[in-house]
Coordinates of C-alpha atoms in Angstrom, one line a residue:
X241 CA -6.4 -5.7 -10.6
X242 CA -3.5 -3.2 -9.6
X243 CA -1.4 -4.8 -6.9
X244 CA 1.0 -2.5 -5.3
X245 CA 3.9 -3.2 -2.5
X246 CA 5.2 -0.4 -0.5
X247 CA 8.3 -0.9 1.5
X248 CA 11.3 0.2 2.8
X249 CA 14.7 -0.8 2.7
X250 CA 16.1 1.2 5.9
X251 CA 14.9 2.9 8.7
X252 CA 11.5 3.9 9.7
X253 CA 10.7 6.6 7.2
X254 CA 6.5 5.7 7.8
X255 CA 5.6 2.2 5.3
X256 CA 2.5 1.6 6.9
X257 CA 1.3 5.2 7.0
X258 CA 2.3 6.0 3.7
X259 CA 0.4 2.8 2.2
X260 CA -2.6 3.4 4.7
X261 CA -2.9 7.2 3.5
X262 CA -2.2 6.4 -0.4
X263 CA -5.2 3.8 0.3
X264 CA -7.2 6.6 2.2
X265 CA -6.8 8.8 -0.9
X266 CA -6.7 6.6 -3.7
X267 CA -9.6 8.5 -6.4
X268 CA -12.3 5.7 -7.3
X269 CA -15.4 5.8 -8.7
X270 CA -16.9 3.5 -6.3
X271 CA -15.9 2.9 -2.4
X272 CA -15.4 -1.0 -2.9
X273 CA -12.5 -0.2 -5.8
X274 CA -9.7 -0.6 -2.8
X275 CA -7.9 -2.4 0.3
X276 CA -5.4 -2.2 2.1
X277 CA -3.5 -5.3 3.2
X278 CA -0.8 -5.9 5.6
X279 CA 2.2 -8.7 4.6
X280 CA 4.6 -7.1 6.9
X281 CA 6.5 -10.0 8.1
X282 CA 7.7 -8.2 11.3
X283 CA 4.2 -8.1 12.1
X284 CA 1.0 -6.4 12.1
X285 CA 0.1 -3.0 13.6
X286 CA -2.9 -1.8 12.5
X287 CA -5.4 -4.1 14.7
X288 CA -3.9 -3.0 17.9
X289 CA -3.7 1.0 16.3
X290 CA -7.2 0.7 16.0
X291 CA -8.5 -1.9 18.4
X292 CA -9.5 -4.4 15.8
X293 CA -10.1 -8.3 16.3
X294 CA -6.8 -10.3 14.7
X295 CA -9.6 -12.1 12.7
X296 CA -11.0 -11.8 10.0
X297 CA -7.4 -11.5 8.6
X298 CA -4.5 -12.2 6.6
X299 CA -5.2 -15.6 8.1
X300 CA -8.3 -16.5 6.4
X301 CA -7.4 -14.9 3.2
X302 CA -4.6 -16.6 2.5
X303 CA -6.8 -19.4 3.1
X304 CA -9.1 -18.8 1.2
X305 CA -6.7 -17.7 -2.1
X306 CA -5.9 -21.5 -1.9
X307 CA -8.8 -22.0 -3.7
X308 CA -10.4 -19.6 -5.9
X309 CA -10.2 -16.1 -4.5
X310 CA -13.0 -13.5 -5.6
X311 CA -14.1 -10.5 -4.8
X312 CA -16.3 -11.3 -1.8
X313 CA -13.7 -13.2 0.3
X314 CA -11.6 -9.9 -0.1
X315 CA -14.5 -8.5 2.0
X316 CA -15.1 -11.3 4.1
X317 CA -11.8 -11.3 5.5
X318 CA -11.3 -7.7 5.7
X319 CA -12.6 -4.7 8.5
X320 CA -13.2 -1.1 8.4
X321 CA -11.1 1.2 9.5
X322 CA -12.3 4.5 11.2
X323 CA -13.6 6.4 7.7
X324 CA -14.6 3.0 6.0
X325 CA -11.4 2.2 4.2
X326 CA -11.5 -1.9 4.0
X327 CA -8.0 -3.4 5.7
X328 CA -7.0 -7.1 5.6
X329 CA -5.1 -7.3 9.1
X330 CA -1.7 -9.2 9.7
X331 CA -0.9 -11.6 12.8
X332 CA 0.7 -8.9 15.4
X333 CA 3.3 -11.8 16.2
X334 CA 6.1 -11.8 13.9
X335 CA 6.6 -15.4 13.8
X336 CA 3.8 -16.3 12.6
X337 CA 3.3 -12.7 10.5
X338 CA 6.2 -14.3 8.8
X339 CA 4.8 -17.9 8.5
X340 CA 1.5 -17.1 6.8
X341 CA 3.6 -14.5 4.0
X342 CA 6.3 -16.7 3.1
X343 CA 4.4 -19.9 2.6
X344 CA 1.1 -18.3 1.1
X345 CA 2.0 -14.9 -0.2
X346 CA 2.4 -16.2 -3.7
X347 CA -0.7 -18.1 -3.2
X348 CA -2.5 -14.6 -2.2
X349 CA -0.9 -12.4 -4.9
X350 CA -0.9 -14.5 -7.7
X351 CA -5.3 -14.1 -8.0
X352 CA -5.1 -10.6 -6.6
X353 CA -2.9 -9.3 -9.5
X354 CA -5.8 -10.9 -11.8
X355 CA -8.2 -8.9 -11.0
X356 CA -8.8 -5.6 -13.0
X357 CA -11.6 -3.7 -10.6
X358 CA -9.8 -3.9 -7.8
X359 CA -6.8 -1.6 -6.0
X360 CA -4.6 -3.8 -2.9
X361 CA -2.3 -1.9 -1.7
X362 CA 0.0 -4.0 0.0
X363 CA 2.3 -3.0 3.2
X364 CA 5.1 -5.1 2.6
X365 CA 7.7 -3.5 5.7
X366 CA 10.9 -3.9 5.4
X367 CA 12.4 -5.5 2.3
X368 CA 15.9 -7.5 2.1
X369 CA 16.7 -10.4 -0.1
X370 CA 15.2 -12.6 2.2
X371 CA 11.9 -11.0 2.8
X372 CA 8.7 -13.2 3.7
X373 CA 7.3 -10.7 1.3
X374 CA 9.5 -11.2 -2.1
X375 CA 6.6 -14.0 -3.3
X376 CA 4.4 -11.3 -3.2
X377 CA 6.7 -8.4 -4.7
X378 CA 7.2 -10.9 -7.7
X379 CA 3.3 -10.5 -8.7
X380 CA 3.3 -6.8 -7.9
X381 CA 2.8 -4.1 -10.3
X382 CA 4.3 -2.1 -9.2
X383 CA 7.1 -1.5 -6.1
X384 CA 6.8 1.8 -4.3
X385 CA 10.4 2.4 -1.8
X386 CA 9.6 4.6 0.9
X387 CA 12.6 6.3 1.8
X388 CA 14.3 9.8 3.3
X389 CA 16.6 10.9 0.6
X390 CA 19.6 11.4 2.9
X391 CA 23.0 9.7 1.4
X392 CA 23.0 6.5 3.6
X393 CA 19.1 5.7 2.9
X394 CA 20.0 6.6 -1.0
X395 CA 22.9 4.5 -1.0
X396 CA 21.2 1.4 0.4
X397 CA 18.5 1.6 -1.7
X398 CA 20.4 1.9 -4.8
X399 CA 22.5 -1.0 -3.6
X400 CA 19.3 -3.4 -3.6
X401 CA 17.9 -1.9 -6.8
X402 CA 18.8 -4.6 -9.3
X403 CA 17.8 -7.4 -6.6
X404 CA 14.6 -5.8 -6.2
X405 CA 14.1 -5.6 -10.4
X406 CA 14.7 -9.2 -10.5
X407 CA 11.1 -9.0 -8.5
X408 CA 8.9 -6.7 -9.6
X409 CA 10.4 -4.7 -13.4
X410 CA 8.7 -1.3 -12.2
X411 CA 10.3 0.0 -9.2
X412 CA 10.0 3.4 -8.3
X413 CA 11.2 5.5 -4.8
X414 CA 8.5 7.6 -2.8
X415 CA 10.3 10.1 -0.7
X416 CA 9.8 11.6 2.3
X417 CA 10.9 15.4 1.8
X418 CA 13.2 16.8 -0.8
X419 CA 16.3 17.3 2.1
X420 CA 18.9 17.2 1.5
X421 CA 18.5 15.6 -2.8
X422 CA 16.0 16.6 -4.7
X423 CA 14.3 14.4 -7.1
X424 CA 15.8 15.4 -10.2
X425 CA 19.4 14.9 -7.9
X426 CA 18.5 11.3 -7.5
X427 CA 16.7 10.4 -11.3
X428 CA 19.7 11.9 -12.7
X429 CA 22.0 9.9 -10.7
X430 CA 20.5 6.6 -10.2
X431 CA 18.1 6.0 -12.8
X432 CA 15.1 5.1 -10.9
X433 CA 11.9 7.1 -11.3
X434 CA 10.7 8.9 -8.5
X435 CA 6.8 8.4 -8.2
X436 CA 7.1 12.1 -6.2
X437 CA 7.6 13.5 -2.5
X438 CA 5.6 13.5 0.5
X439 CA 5.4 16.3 2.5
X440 CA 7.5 16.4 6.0
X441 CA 4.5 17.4 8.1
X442 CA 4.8 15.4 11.7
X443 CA 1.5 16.8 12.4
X444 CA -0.8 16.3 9.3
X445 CA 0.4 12.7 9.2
X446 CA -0.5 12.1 12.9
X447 CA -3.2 13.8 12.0
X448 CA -4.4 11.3 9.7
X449 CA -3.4 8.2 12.1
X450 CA -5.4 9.5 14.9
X451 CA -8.5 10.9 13.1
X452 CA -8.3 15.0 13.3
X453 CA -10.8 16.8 11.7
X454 CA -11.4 16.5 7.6
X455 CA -11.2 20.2 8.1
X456 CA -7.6 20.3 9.1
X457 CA -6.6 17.3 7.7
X458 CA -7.4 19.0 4.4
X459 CA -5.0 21.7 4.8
X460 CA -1.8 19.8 5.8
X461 CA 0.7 19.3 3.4
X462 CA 0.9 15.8 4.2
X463 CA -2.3 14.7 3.1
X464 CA -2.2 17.3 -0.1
X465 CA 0.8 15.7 -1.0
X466 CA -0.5 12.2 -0.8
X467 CA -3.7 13.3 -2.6
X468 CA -1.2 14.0 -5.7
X469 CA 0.9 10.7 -5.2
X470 CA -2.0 8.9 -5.4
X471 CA -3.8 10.8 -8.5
X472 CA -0.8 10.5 -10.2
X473 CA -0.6 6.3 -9.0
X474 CA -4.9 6.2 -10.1
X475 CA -3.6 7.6 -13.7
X476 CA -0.9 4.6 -14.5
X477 CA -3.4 2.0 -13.1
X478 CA -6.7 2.9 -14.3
X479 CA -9.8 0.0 -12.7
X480 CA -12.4 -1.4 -14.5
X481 CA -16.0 -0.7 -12.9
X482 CA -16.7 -3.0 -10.1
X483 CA -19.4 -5.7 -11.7
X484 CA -17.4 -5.9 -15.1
X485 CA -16.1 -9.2 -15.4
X486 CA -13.0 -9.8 -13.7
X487 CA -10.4 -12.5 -14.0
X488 CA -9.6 -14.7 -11.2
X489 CA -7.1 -17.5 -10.9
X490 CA -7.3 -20.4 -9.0
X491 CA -5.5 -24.0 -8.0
X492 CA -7.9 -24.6 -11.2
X493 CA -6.9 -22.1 -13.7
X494 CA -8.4 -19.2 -15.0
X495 CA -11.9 -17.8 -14.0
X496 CA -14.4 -15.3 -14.6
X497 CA -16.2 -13.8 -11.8
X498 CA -18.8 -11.4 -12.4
X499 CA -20.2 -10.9 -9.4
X500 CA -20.4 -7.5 -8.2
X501 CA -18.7 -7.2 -5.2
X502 CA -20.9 -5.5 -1.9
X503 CA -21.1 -2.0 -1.0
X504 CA -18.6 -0.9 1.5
X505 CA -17.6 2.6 3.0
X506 CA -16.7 5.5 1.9
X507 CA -13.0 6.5 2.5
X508 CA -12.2 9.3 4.8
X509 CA -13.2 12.4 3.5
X510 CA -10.2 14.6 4.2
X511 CA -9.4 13.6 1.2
X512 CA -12.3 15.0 -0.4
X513 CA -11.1 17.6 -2.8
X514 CA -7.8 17.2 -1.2
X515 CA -5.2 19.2 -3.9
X516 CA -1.8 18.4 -5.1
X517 CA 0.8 20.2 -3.2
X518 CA 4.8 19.7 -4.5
X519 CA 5.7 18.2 -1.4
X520 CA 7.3 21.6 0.5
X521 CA 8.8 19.7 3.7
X522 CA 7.8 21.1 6.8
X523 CA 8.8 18.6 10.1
X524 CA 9.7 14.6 10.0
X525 CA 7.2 11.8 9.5
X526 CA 8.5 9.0 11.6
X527 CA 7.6 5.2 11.4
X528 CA 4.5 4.3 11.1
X529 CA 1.2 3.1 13.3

């Protein structure tokens, strides 16, 4: 499976946005190829965005992982999200958001990153060296750093660089706009790959979080320019087909589970022949849900 963690290190530049759209757009051949899960240890947002029950959740997948995780307690424990796009919810409290990542995050990610017909896309929040969410960084990937590329954001980021290769090898910034250093500036500089640029459009990304028409939604630079990030994400971490046998790991050791997992929704459709756009800024993105 590909297991990705998006963060931030700074700020509010849009974490749980960015990973819900890249999950919105991400290309599979099937609609039960992807989730979306939140580990932010600061707490859960997305059940009280979109007037979800806080179970099944995070909770009862972590649970569950304590065993031998498959495909179908993915499911189980997940809801749909307006469009279809499977989400495994986090505890909105942040004590005990924190509680259930720290002390079974490894215990979650560990299987996850096992699996090879499955995408989790993991919104990890705000990362620091004592993150509830490092356990699950460690298994990971990949690391995708949302951030703005001003010089403060830049400079804190590259501060934590080495701390956050010591977690997960492939680590690569997302930004948000091209103001005021470009991506070539900041490769050249730095030496950490930029996975690409997402559009400053305010209004395509609120767009997406409140459920505008596909119509308009299609057009905005925001969603174009997610479309490409995550093309270009589908390309480095290609799935098996969903039925192929898939490795599992549990308190047990290794597994195979062929079970094909059960049909689910199909993501939103403004993403639909949704094309790549180089990431021309227009107005901010702020936080996130």
């Amino acid at each position: 499976m590909t297991l990705l963690c998006v963060a931030s290190v700074k700020g509010s530049p849009g974490v749980t946005l960015t990973t819900l759209a890249l999950a919105a757009a991400w290309p599979t051949e099937h609609d039960d190829q992807k989730v979306l899960i939140e580990a932010d240890a600061d707490g859960g947002t997305l059940a009280v965005h979109y007037q979800l029950g806080r179970d099944p959740g995070l909770i009862g997948l972590t649970a569950a992982a304590g065993h031998q995780l498959d495909i179908a307690d993915v499911w189980n424990h997940s809801q749909e999200l307006p469009g279809g796009l499977p989400v495994v919810v986090a505890p909105d409290q942040p004590d005990k958001a924190a509680n259930i990542i720290s002390t079974a995050g490894c215990t979650l990610a560990r299987p996850l990153a096992q699996r090879n017909d499955l995408v989790a896309l993991v919104d990890c929040g705000r990362l620091s060296s004592r993150s509830a969410a490092n356990d699950i960084v460690r298994h990971a990937d990949a690391l995708i750093v949302v951030l703005r590329p001003t010089a403060p954001n830049i400079q804190i980021a590259a501060h934590r660089l080495a701390a956050q290769r010591r977690l997960c090898e492939n680590v690569t910034w997302l930004l948000v706009g091209d103001r005021p250093y470009s991506p070539a500036e900041i490769q050249g500089v730095h030496q950490v790959p930029v996975l690409g640029v997402i559009a400053d459009d305010l209004i395509g990304a609120r767009g997406l979080e409140h459920g505008t028409s596909d119509k308009k939604l299609r057009r905005s630079a925001f969603i174009r320019s997610i479309a490409n990030v995550a093309d270009t994400l589908a390309d480095r971490f290609p799935l098996a087909p969903p039925g192929s046998a898939a490795v599992v790991v549990g308190d047990e050791g290794p597994a195979v589970d062929d079970r094909p997992p059960p049909p689910s929704a199909a993501p939103p459709s403004a993403f639909t022949g949704a094309s790549a756009d180089d990431g021309t800024t227009d107005t901010p993105v702020e936080g996130g849900p």
